């Protein structure tokens, strides 16, 4: 008690404020009143903290969005630097050591294995890259591209996409009228093997195959990367850059400087169609063709080893041009529509993407060819009976299982109408063909011009602004589109794009290949409207992966906000009845390499070119080489040595071994002839095409 009294005596009242004329008694009364109030608010003054400390605690307890962002960025950066440090400190042999501990000893890379067998470089090798995998660099640009001379706009690090995205889109786009350069812009393909060895640092395209070929003696004097501007139509690569002439000259030079040994050409993806165009161009008389004569290919080409070739097109091209989507984009769009559809942060991502890609005429080369004869109609398709299981592909027989009592129960597979490439609504995709009431769209009157109602629409030009509400409704009322009506659909929704494309590409089936009209270059990349070269000793391989669900048909819906938006989108909510259904996220999946269905990759070599046919009058030998997909066993294995995916297959050991053997002189029979895991031969028999 005495201590408390002493502490109270030591506490002195606060000094009066200067200039205060009131007397001391008034101060005392006010202090007493304040004391009473404090006593009421704070029942136990000895247990409570001083007001200054309490205010500090309250200030510390506040957590703003800036604090959260800084904390998140700090954690990400710290984790990244830690992982980077561990990766650089890790011995180079550690990933292989861990992989071998899990899976057993790894086999030698194909180049090492075949070097031990005594194989040596023999035939010169020509690589033909596909769409998007070849680098493009800037030679002339607008003011916003200052400092980017001869820097990669495509491939490499893509750093300038993040720094100046709209400027990048402007320079990557082509002229809407000519399909060539815009005024004041020159973007050109990177040359040499570095043009497509890596797409971005660490993501190989041709690099692994080049390294393995080098093991048996190949180098730049007997290898050539036929780089080209993959945005242009095939004939325009010659018109603008003389690329086809350069390929012709380089092949002639390589053959002449390698003892007269004919070249082995290895195209990938869209490069398959590009080289198909080249083989007709080089034979055709100038000025339209290269003037090499009808025996040029026979003299200069030993084999064409096509990897992942979209000979008959890909359904993915339909979705890409129709709504700038694929399966993964559709799922992302459903989860976060604000990021891709709206004006969020001024991005307008999908609309800018559509504005750019619709100027790339090459994309139209991959629209499905052959119509309903190849791809099927409303009530049939060659793949009828395909079962969407990860490890099993079905026959046309129904499955038999057992119920809980052990009695056999017949389980019929879910019917899939792959021939309906675009359906508006899941009910339309599944309904019997006789129940679908289609309202003709081709002559429909287009409605009001959407671009007039919102001037910002013109900044992300697509022809949907000119389609209007009337045209949008006419498309959806047609309900189901087959490969035969897809071309008419694009002529309706994107007439300017198709007007350019129709000059360079065709999608039909020739009735009479001797008709002089098929001498025009627009038919040269369609294997159903042209003949193979007169080269009976030339071999053609179709090499592709199988065992991966691959996009085949789509369920669409109208976009909820069509004005200044892409009015159609994949209905990601459309799902099949069970986990084995072919319908996933609005997309019907078939067998393929994740990008190209088996039907497109395999049919020509399995049937239409097999033996002497009207498409292969000289009887060049054809082989189907399929590679069953097997994912990597662990993360340290990278993209896998048995992958069948569209790009990852370039690192597949079995495929590389086949190619190296062919380059070293082996024939198709010597590497084993056909190697088939899918039902491509059975599906080919269902296609009623005059051969």
XYZ file of C-alpha atoms in Angstrom:
691
model
C 0.000 0.000 0.000
C 2.809 2.359 0.851
C 4.310 1.764 -2.594
C 1.030 2.671 -4.281
C 0.800 5.896 -2.242
C 4.327 6.894 -3.192
C 3.605 6.268 -6.935
C 0.444 8.383 -6.756
C 2.315 11.190 -5.023
C 5.022 11.102 -7.680
C 2.448 11.501 -10.479
C 2.046 15.189 -11.079
C -0.837 16.729 -13.025
C -0.106 17.893 -16.549
C 1.117 21.472 -16.766
C -1.397 24.061 -17.874
C -1.260 25.003 -21.499
C 0.389 28.319 -22.201
C -1.900 31.248 -22.634
C -4.661 29.666 -20.533
C -6.248 32.388 -18.339
C -8.471 30.063 -16.322
C -7.647 29.418 -12.643
C -6.364 26.235 -11.151
C -9.666 25.216 -9.568
C -11.338 25.017 -12.948
C -8.593 22.697 -14.129
C -9.041 20.485 -11.138
C -12.782 20.157 -11.760
C -12.255 19.281 -15.403
C -9.613 16.728 -14.529
C -11.988 15.077 -12.074
C -14.708 14.836 -14.727
C -12.264 13.312 -17.208
C -11.105 10.868 -14.579
C -14.650 9.689 -13.944
C -15.232 9.106 -17.653
C -12.008 7.164 -17.972
C -12.909 5.119 -14.951
C -16.248 4.209 -16.519
C -14.650 3.281 -19.873
C -11.756 1.386 -18.276
C -12.925 -0.681 -15.335
C -9.407 -1.801 -14.468
C -6.797 0.834 -15.259
C -3.998 -1.267 -13.867
C -4.752 -4.176 -16.278
C -5.115 -2.093 -19.448
C -2.287 -0.935 -21.668
C -1.564 2.749 -22.167
C -3.549 4.319 -25.045
C -0.423 4.865 -27.115
C 0.469 1.159 -27.082
C -3.107 0.142 -27.938
C -3.138 2.462 -30.938
C 0.164 0.997 -32.102
C -1.225 -2.506 -31.895
C -4.277 -1.509 -33.929
C -2.054 0.044 -36.598
C 0.072 -3.067 -36.751
C -3.021 -5.271 -37.105
C -4.069 -3.653 -40.419
C -3.050 -5.697 -43.558
C -3.451 -3.981 -46.908
C -3.539 -5.425 -50.416
C -0.108 -3.933 -51.044
C 1.270 -5.903 -48.082
C -0.264 -9.106 -49.469
C 1.177 -8.492 -52.934
C 4.624 -7.715 -51.571
C 4.526 -10.806 -49.383
C 3.460 -12.992 -52.325
C 6.113 -11.553 -54.661
C 8.747 -11.992 -51.987
C 7.814 -15.640 -51.420
C 7.775 -16.394 -55.144
C 11.132 -14.696 -55.737
C 12.729 -16.373 -52.726
C 11.448 -19.784 -53.801
C 12.587 -19.177 -57.366
C 16.095 -18.158 -56.344
C 16.315 -21.114 -53.956
C 15.266 -23.567 -56.665
C 17.633 -21.919 -59.148
C 20.481 -22.194 -56.677
C 19.728 -25.868 -56.002
C 19.457 -26.581 -59.718
C 22.830 -24.960 -60.477
C 24.439 -26.659 -57.488
C 23.076 -30.067 -58.505
C 25.570 -32.333 -60.304
C 24.842 -32.750 -63.997
C 24.469 -36.500 -63.557
C 21.935 -36.225 -60.715
C 18.721 -36.264 -62.852
C 19.977 -39.337 -64.706
C 20.979 -40.971 -61.410
C 17.488 -40.443 -59.905
C 15.746 -41.597 -63.088
C 17.857 -44.742 -63.301
C 17.198 -45.433 -59.611
C 13.460 -45.386 -60.365
C 13.246 -46.960 -63.810
C 16.528 -48.806 -64.155
C 19.445 -48.021 -66.492
C 18.542 -45.711 -69.364
C 19.256 -46.874 -72.904
C 21.860 -45.100 -74.986
C 20.528 -42.186 -77.064
C 19.777 -43.293 -80.649
C 22.819 -41.502 -82.067
C 25.179 -43.222 -79.632
C 23.548 -46.603 -80.172
C 23.722 -46.409 -83.962
C 27.261 -45.038 -83.891
C 28.283 -48.195 -82.007
C 26.592 -50.220 -84.748
C 28.833 -48.526 -87.302
C 26.295 -46.266 -89.039
C 27.637 -43.151 -90.754
C 26.142 -40.076 -92.390
C 25.141 -40.797 -95.965
C 22.121 -38.916 -97.323
C 21.869 -35.141 -96.776
C 19.040 -34.225 -94.422
C 16.506 -31.404 -94.912
C 14.355 -30.236 -91.983
C 11.054 -28.494 -92.729
C 9.580 -26.904 -89.573
C 5.867 -26.527 -88.958
C 3.652 -23.638 -87.954
C 4.815 -21.439 -85.033
C 7.999 -23.440 -84.317
C 10.293 -21.352 -86.547
C 11.778 -18.086 -85.302
C 10.852 -14.711 -86.841
C 12.922 -11.543 -86.508
C 12.291 -7.850 -87.180
C 14.025 -6.088 -90.081
C 11.867 -2.974 -90.279
C 9.150 -1.680 -87.989
C 7.201 1.249 -86.636
C 8.382 3.674 -83.955
C 7.055 1.500 -81.110
C 9.508 -1.253 -82.139
C 12.571 0.951 -81.733
C 15.617 -1.085 -80.707
C 14.306 -4.431 -81.947
C 16.199 -4.628 -85.242
C 16.996 -8.308 -85.928
C 15.586 -9.278 -82.542
C 13.226 -12.248 -82.441
C 9.572 -11.321 -82.330
C 8.647 -15.010 -82.367
C 10.587 -17.703 -80.550
C 13.288 -16.988 -78.048
C 12.195 -15.397 -74.775
C 9.075 -13.511 -75.973
C 10.203 -10.658 -73.724
C 8.739 -7.991 -75.985
C 5.273 -9.534 -75.778
C 5.109 -8.438 -72.137
C 6.742 -5.055 -72.635
C 4.660 -3.840 -75.602
C 1.920 -6.358 -76.461
C -0.118 -4.204 -78.853
C 3.004 -3.197 -80.773
C 3.995 -6.853 -80.986
C 0.570 -7.837 -82.328
C 0.766 -5.048 -84.904
C 4.103 -6.325 -86.202
C 3.159 -10.008 -86.137
C -0.036 -9.370 -88.127
C -0.136 -9.364 -91.923
C -2.103 -7.131 -94.261
C -5.805 -8.048 -94.371
C -6.063 -7.461 -98.100
C -2.834 -8.878 -99.522
C -1.751 -11.423 -96.919
C 1.760 -9.903 -97.134
C 3.641 -7.291 -95.099
C 1.911 -4.214 -93.740
C 3.427 -0.909 -94.924
C 6.588 -0.088 -93.002
C 6.947 -3.564 -91.437
C 9.317 -6.373 -92.426
C 9.393 -9.519 -90.303
C 11.515 -12.331 -91.743
C 12.346 -15.933 -90.802
C 15.514 -16.686 -88.868
C 17.926 -18.749 -90.978
C 20.144 -21.724 -90.191
C 19.687 -24.638 -87.823
C 19.060 -22.196 -84.946
C 15.818 -21.121 -86.633
C 13.901 -24.021 -85.096
C 16.219 -26.041 -82.857
C 14.559 -24.581 -79.759
C 11.212 -22.796 -79.654
C 12.104 -21.059 -76.386
C 15.175 -21.713 -74.223
C 14.863 -25.207 -72.763
C 11.975 -26.278 -75.028
C 13.472 -28.267 -77.885
C 11.954 -28.784 -81.320
C 14.673 -30.102 -83.673
C 17.661 -29.791 -81.300
C 17.610 -33.363 -79.954
C 17.300 -34.939 -83.412
C 20.107 -32.701 -84.735
C 22.354 -33.716 -81.811
C 21.715 -37.413 -82.418
C 22.360 -37.078 -86.155
C 25.632 -35.369 -85.298
C 26.684 -38.535 -83.445
C 26.985 -40.422 -86.739
C 28.782 -37.622 -88.562
C 26.202 -35.032 -89.603
C 26.992 -31.328 -89.529
C 25.845 -28.172 -91.314
C 27.472 -29.185 -94.582
C 25.004 -32.066 -94.926
C 22.031 -30.698 -92.969
C 19.761 -27.787 -93.889
C 16.873 -26.123 -92.060
C 14.319 -25.025 -94.662
C 13.105 -22.063 -92.607
C 10.222 -20.022 -93.988
C 7.714 -17.445 -92.774
C 5.017 -19.821 -91.563
C 2.421 -17.013 -91.410
C 2.293 -16.642 -95.192
C 0.424 -18.792 -97.660
C 2.786 -21.309 -99.224
C 2.962 -19.632 -102.621
C 3.481 -16.225 -101.004
C 6.677 -17.459 -99.342
C 8.051 -17.660 -102.888
C 6.447 -14.400 -104.025
C 7.933 -12.376 -101.169
C 11.070 -14.262 -100.060
C 11.828 -16.748 -102.884
C 11.881 -19.433 -100.172
C 10.841 -22.290 -102.464
C 13.638 -21.385 -104.884
C 16.125 -21.359 -102.019
C 14.984 -24.807 -100.866
C 15.361 -26.134 -104.414
C 18.874 -24.684 -104.768
C 20.017 -25.945 -101.369
C 18.763 -29.473 -101.994
C 20.544 -29.531 -105.365
C 23.736 -28.247 -103.711
C 23.602 -30.782 -100.871
C 23.025 -33.671 -103.268
C 25.886 -32.517 -105.516
C 28.332 -32.081 -102.612
C 27.457 -35.388 -100.908
C 28.416 -37.783 -103.651
C 25.093 -37.594 -105.482
C 23.229 -39.236 -102.604
C 19.617 -38.165 -102.708
C 18.236 -36.147 -99.785
C 16.070 -37.336 -96.901
C 13.455 -34.684 -96.156
C 11.929 -34.506 -92.658
C 8.905 -32.195 -92.459
C 6.975 -31.683 -89.217
C 3.349 -30.623 -88.690
C 2.325 -27.933 -91.202
C 5.742 -28.374 -92.823
C 4.309 -31.625 -94.230
C 1.764 -29.626 -96.255
C 4.384 -27.046 -97.165
C 6.718 -29.674 -98.615
C 3.821 -31.346 -100.423
C 3.265 -27.959 -102.074
C 6.992 -27.714 -102.817
C 7.096 -31.079 -104.617
C 4.455 -29.882 -107.075
C 5.947 -26.391 -107.330
C 9.428 -27.688 -108.196
C 8.059 -29.775 -111.084
C 5.760 -27.086 -112.517
C 7.023 -24.774 -115.279
C 7.898 -21.189 -114.409
C 6.747 -18.585 -113.625
C 4.210 -20.352 -111.372
C 6.568 -23.244 -110.559
C 10.271 -23.902 -110.158
C 10.847 -25.398 -113.613
C 12.621 -28.512 -112.319
C 10.738 -30.876 -114.601
C 8.742 -34.053 -113.846
C 11.782 -36.074 -112.710
C 13.302 -33.555 -110.267
C 12.018 -35.344 -107.136
C 13.122 -38.732 -108.480
C 16.669 -37.378 -108.912
C 16.973 -35.486 -105.646
C 14.773 -37.075 -102.938
C 15.376 -40.488 -101.399
C 12.621 -40.368 -98.755
C 10.140 -38.002 -97.132
C 9.720 -38.826 -93.424
C 6.622 -36.862 -92.391
C 6.280 -36.315 -88.619
C 2.808 -35.528 -87.234
C 1.507 -34.577 -90.668
C -1.975 -32.979 -90.855
C -2.450 -34.264 -94.436
C -6.228 -33.881 -94.283
C -6.377 -30.937 -91.897
C -7.128 -30.695 -88.178
C -10.377 -29.888 -86.350
C -8.277 -27.700 -84.039
C -7.923 -25.228 -86.918
C -11.714 -24.908 -87.031
C -11.966 -23.911 -83.372
C -8.931 -21.648 -83.652
C -10.330 -19.622 -86.551
C -13.945 -19.742 -85.355
C -13.457 -18.594 -81.754
C -9.683 -18.435 -81.096
C -10.034 -21.435 -78.810
C -8.903 -24.964 -78.201
C -9.777 -27.256 -75.326
C -7.393 -25.675 -72.809
C -8.392 -22.124 -73.757
C -12.087 -23.005 -73.464
C -11.557 -24.300 -69.922
C -9.586 -21.180 -68.946
C -12.263 -18.997 -70.513
C -14.955 -20.723 -68.454
C -12.974 -20.351 -65.214
C -11.843 -16.731 -65.683
C -13.792 -15.067 -68.506
C -12.725 -11.616 -67.355
C -9.109 -12.386 -68.222
C -9.780 -13.418 -71.823
C -13.083 -11.884 -72.925
C -13.578 -8.528 -71.258
C -11.782 -5.202 -71.418
C -10.012 -6.116 -68.170
C -6.863 -3.973 -68.061
C -7.497 -3.249 -71.760
C -6.236 -6.699 -72.771
C -9.119 -8.041 -74.911
C -6.912 -11.093 -75.279
C -8.930 -13.432 -77.484
C -10.093 -10.684 -79.803
C -6.557 -9.436 -80.382
C -5.471 -13.040 -80.920
C -8.218 -13.548 -83.500
C -7.384 -10.270 -85.235
C -3.775 -11.410 -85.589
C -4.224 -15.081 -86.496
C -6.901 -14.404 -89.096
C -4.276 -12.529 -91.095
C -2.046 -15.632 -91.144
C -3.118 -17.328 -94.358
C -1.171 -20.479 -93.513
C -3.723 -21.371 -90.820
C -6.299 -21.922 -93.571
C -4.144 -24.698 -95.046
C -5.074 -26.854 -92.049
C -8.851 -26.673 -92.344
C -10.337 -30.176 -92.850
C -10.088 -31.492 -96.413
C -12.269 -34.043 -98.139
C -15.580 -33.030 -96.572
C -18.000 -35.693 -95.384
C -16.343 -38.384 -97.509
C -13.320 -38.305 -95.189
C -14.584 -36.909 -91.881
C -18.141 -38.251 -91.798
C -21.607 -36.714 -91.786
C -24.387 -36.067 -89.299
C -24.921 -39.763 -88.601
C -21.554 -41.473 -89.251
C -17.783 -41.135 -89.124
C -14.869 -43.496 -89.826
C -14.068 -43.649 -86.099
C -17.539 -44.903 -85.099
C -17.046 -47.310 -82.206
C -13.920 -45.641 -80.843
C -13.712 -45.920 -77.070
C -12.173 -43.050 -75.160
C -10.118 -44.951 -72.649
C -6.568 -44.101 -71.737
C -5.138 -47.529 -72.526
C -7.709 -49.252 -74.676
C -9.197 -48.452 -78.031
C -12.380 -50.214 -78.810
C -13.634 -52.387 -81.540
C -17.156 -52.172 -82.855
C -18.250 -54.859 -80.374
C -20.022 -53.881 -77.181
C -18.295 -54.576 -73.871
C -19.431 -57.342 -71.541
C -19.001 -56.937 -67.789
C -20.437 -58.525 -64.651
C -22.950 -57.090 -62.229
C -22.778 -57.465 -58.445
C -24.323 -60.950 -58.654
C -21.732 -62.123 -61.168
C -24.161 -62.200 -64.094
C -22.861 -60.905 -67.452
C -24.233 -57.477 -68.334
C -23.895 -55.957 -71.787
C -22.513 -52.421 -71.714
C -22.980 -50.515 -74.932
C -20.472 -47.754 -75.585
C -21.697 -44.183 -75.542
C -22.531 -43.162 -79.125
C -20.322 -40.386 -80.451
C -21.136 -38.369 -83.558
C -17.643 -37.297 -84.601
C -18.984 -36.214 -88.001
C -20.706 -33.223 -86.393
C -17.576 -31.108 -86.162
C -19.448 -28.137 -84.646
C -22.722 -28.580 -82.739
C -24.668 -25.825 -80.996
C -25.637 -27.520 -77.753
C -24.935 -30.920 -76.260
C -28.486 -32.022 -77.102
C -27.802 -31.350 -80.795
C -24.492 -33.239 -80.627
C -26.225 -36.318 -79.222
C -29.591 -36.231 -81.030
C -30.384 -38.603 -83.921
C -29.735 -36.943 -87.273
C -33.436 -37.175 -88.185
C -34.347 -35.031 -85.155
C -32.092 -32.119 -86.066
C -34.012 -29.338 -87.800
C -31.484 -27.175 -89.623
C -32.369 -23.697 -90.867
C -30.271 -22.719 -93.878
C -27.722 -20.010 -93.077
C -25.850 -19.507 -96.340
C -28.275 -16.938 -97.768
C -29.292 -15.401 -94.446
C -29.430 -11.615 -94.223
C -26.864 -10.302 -91.814
C -28.122 -7.953 -89.115
C -26.956 -4.555 -87.883
C -23.273 -3.833 -87.968
C -22.092 -4.281 -84.370
C -19.030 -2.112 -84.917
C -21.163 1.005 -85.367
C -22.617 0.674 -81.874
C -19.235 0.647 -80.168
C -16.230 2.334 -81.734
C -13.800 0.339 -79.553
C -14.790 -2.772 -81.512
C -12.886 -1.481 -84.490
C -9.660 -1.521 -82.485
C -9.838 -5.319 -82.335
C -11.043 -5.944 -85.865
C -12.742 -9.211 -86.600
C -15.393 -9.840 -89.195
C -17.855 -10.745 -86.458
C -18.587 -7.031 -86.071
C -19.862 -7.090 -89.650
C -21.852 -10.294 -89.136
C -24.471 -8.654 -86.939
C -27.119 -10.237 -84.742
C -28.987 -11.634 -87.725
C -25.943 -13.511 -88.992
C -25.051 -14.798 -85.522
C -28.544 -16.226 -85.039
C -28.503 -17.784 -88.519
C -25.309 -19.682 -87.681
C -26.617 -21.033 -84.379
C -29.973 -22.015 -85.959
C -28.185 -24.315 -88.401
C -27.289 -26.334 -85.276
C -24.750 -28.852 -86.631
C -21.868 -28.407 -89.092
C -19.982 -31.243 -90.761
C -16.648 -30.986 -92.577
C -18.693 -30.419 -95.727
C -20.390 -27.294 -94.369
C -17.456 -25.911 -92.338
C -15.987 -24.154 -95.383
C -19.377 -22.554 -96.111
C -19.532 -21.509 -92.449
C -16.225 -19.643 -92.723
C -17.247 -18.076 -96.014
C -20.274 -16.692 -94.147
C -18.649 -15.499 -90.897
C -15.247 -14.430 -92.311
C -15.653 -13.660 -96.031
C -12.553 -11.437 -96.290
C -10.311 -14.044 -94.723
C -11.708 -16.780 -96.956
C -11.467 -14.578 -100.031
C -7.709 -14.440 -99.482
C -7.535 -18.094 -98.524
C -9.500 -19.397 -101.501
C -6.798 -18.043 -103.802
C -4.178 -20.258 -102.128
C -5.969 -23.328 -100.748
C -8.650 -25.831 -101.682
C -10.441 -28.434 -99.564
C -12.249 -30.762 -101.959
C -11.644 -34.087 -103.714
C -10.583 -34.153 -107.365
C -12.830 -36.065 -109.757
C -10.288 -35.980 -112.576
C -6.684 -35.198 -111.651
C -5.813 -34.773 -115.324
C -8.013 -31.691 -115.496
C -5.718 -28.715 -116.292
C -7.225 -26.677 -113.446
C -5.331 -28.839 -110.933
C -2.106 -27.360 -112.269
C -2.861 -24.245 -110.174
C -0.917 -23.822 -106.940
C -4.075 -23.593 -104.792
C -4.458 -27.390 -105.091
C -0.837 -28.400 -104.443
C -1.062 -28.758 -100.640
C -4.253 -30.857 -100.762
C -3.277 -34.529 -101.241
C -6.812 -35.261 -102.477
C -6.464 -32.824 -105.371
C -2.955 -33.515 -106.577
C -0.672 -36.395 -107.593
C 2.536 -37.455 -105.948
C 5.666 -36.837 -108.060
C 6.714 -39.347 -110.684
C 9.331 -40.930 -108.392
C 8.842 -44.693 -107.995
C 12.010 -45.106 -105.877
C 11.075 -42.300 -103.465
C 9.639 -43.558 -100.154
C 7.044 -41.735 -98.080
C 6.687 -42.296 -94.339
C 3.882 -41.114 -92.098
C 5.282 -40.986 -88.552
C 3.032 -39.873 -85.707
C 2.088 -40.509 -82.102
C -1.040 -42.313 -80.929
C -2.712 -42.990 -77.618
C -3.425 -39.382 -76.621
C -6.960 -37.881 -76.570
C -7.070 -35.485 -79.527
C -9.651 -32.838 -80.417
C -12.109 -34.064 -83.038
C -15.431 -32.162 -82.657
C -16.851 -29.306 -80.570
C -19.992 -28.312 -78.676
C -20.594 -24.564 -78.973
C -22.884 -22.003 -77.406
C -23.600 -18.332 -78.000
C -21.476 -15.971 -75.941
C -23.550 -14.261 -73.230
C -22.252 -10.861 -74.362
C -21.927 -10.794 -78.119
C -21.482 -7.090 -78.771
C -17.799 -6.338 -79.315
C -17.080 -9.913 -78.238
C -16.446 -13.127 -80.105
C -20.077 -14.267 -80.311
C -19.397 -18.027 -80.212
C -17.524 -20.057 -77.626
C -16.937 -23.694 -76.736
C -19.384 -24.813 -74.061
C -16.915 -26.011 -71.432
C -19.806 -27.185 -69.231
C -20.738 -29.927 -71.730
C -19.491 -33.196 -70.257
C -20.040 -36.863 -71.026
C -21.882 -39.313 -68.825
C -18.828 -40.946 -67.216
C -15.046 -40.766 -66.962
C -14.629 -42.825 -70.133
C -16.756 -40.472 -72.211
C -15.237 -38.887 -75.299
C -16.831 -35.530 -74.385
C -14.626 -33.481 -72.089
C -15.176 -29.766 -71.526
C -17.204 -29.267 -74.688
C -14.709 -31.156 -76.884
C -15.100 -34.649 -78.342
C -11.773 -36.477 -78.222
C -10.495 -39.166 -80.583
C -7.155 -40.963 -80.973
C -4.124 -38.992 -82.086
C -1.042 -37.095 -80.964
C -2.891 -34.390 -78.984
C -3.075 -32.115 -82.041
C -3.623 -34.183 -85.202
C -6.157 -37.052 -85.229
C -4.975 -40.431 -86.525
C -7.406 -40.134 -89.440
C -5.583 -37.085 -90.818
C -2.048 -38.339 -90.178
C -2.468 -41.890 -91.376
C -5.106 -42.215 -94.107
C -3.042 -41.159 -97.126
C -0.156 -43.562 -96.447
C -2.458 -46.318 -95.200
C -4.875 -46.275 -98.137
C -5.007 -43.393 -100.650
C -1.274 -43.568 -101.583
C -0.820 -47.288 -100.913
C 0.279 -48.968 -104.156
C -0.500 -47.439 -107.540
C -3.543 -45.194 -107.190
C -4.722 -42.113 -109.021
C -3.101 -40.046 -106.250
C 0.173 -42.034 -106.509
C 0.464 -43.036 -110.183
C 4.171 -44.002 -109.991
C 3.604 -46.315 -107.035
C 5.994 -44.699 -104.535
C 6.161 -46.933 -101.476
C 4.383 -45.662 -98.372
C 4.727 -46.707 -94.743
C 2.775 -45.955 -91.559
C 4.964 -45.719 -88.466
C 2.981 -45.098 -85.252
C 4.568 -44.486 -81.846
C 2.471 -45.387 -78.825
C 2.552 -42.608 -76.267
C 4.130 -43.255 -72.898
C 4.469 -40.266 -70.531
C 7.706 -39.620 -68.624
C 8.086 -41.688 -65.476
C 9.191 -38.721 -63.357
C 9.745 -34.969 -63.587
C 13.505 -35.318 -63.952
C 13.014 -37.233 -67.203
C 11.817 -34.031 -68.898
C 9.380 -34.489 -71.769
C 10.018 -38.218 -72.050
C 11.868 -40.471 -74.455
C 8.722 -42.378 -75.481
C 6.338 -39.474 -75.901
C 3.882 -39.459 -78.785
C 2.778 -35.847 -78.317
C 2.819 -33.614 -81.384
C 6.055 -31.750 -80.568
C 7.517 -33.933 -77.818
C 7.687 -36.833 -80.285
C 10.739 -35.084 -81.736
C 12.594 -36.462 -78.705
C 11.140 -39.971 -79.007
C 14.027 -42.465 -79.124
C 12.219 -44.919 -81.414
C 11.307 -42.219 -83.947
C 14.826 -40.769 -83.946
C 16.315 -44.199 -84.466
C 14.048 -44.784 -87.478
C 14.991 -41.436 -89.004
C 18.728 -41.900 -88.443
C 18.613 -45.342 -90.056
C 16.784 -43.902 -93.081
C 19.340 -41.082 -93.341
C 22.142 -43.653 -93.161
C 20.671 -45.545 -96.104
C 18.027 -47.970 -94.775
C 14.759 -48.522 -96.662
C 11.287 -48.710 -95.201
C 11.326 -52.484 -95.263
C 14.690 -52.581 -93.494
C 13.387 -50.543 -90.543
C 10.382 -52.842 -90.166
C 7.717 -51.640 -92.620
C 4.420 -50.590 -91.044
C 4.196 -50.194 -87.270
C 0.571 -49.648 -86.225
C -1.177 -49.461 -82.846
C -4.392 -47.689 -83.860
C -7.342 -48.734 -86.016
C -6.210 -46.625 -88.976
C -6.452 -49.480 -91.506
C -9.961 -50.377 -90.342
C -11.058 -46.730 -90.403
C -9.544 -46.265 -93.860
C -11.722 -49.071 -95.222
C -14.839 -47.169 -94.143
C -13.922 -44.191 -96.328
C -15.519 -44.665 -99.739
C -13.078 -42.752 -101.931
C -12.405 -43.633 -105.547
C -8.750 -44.604 -105.829
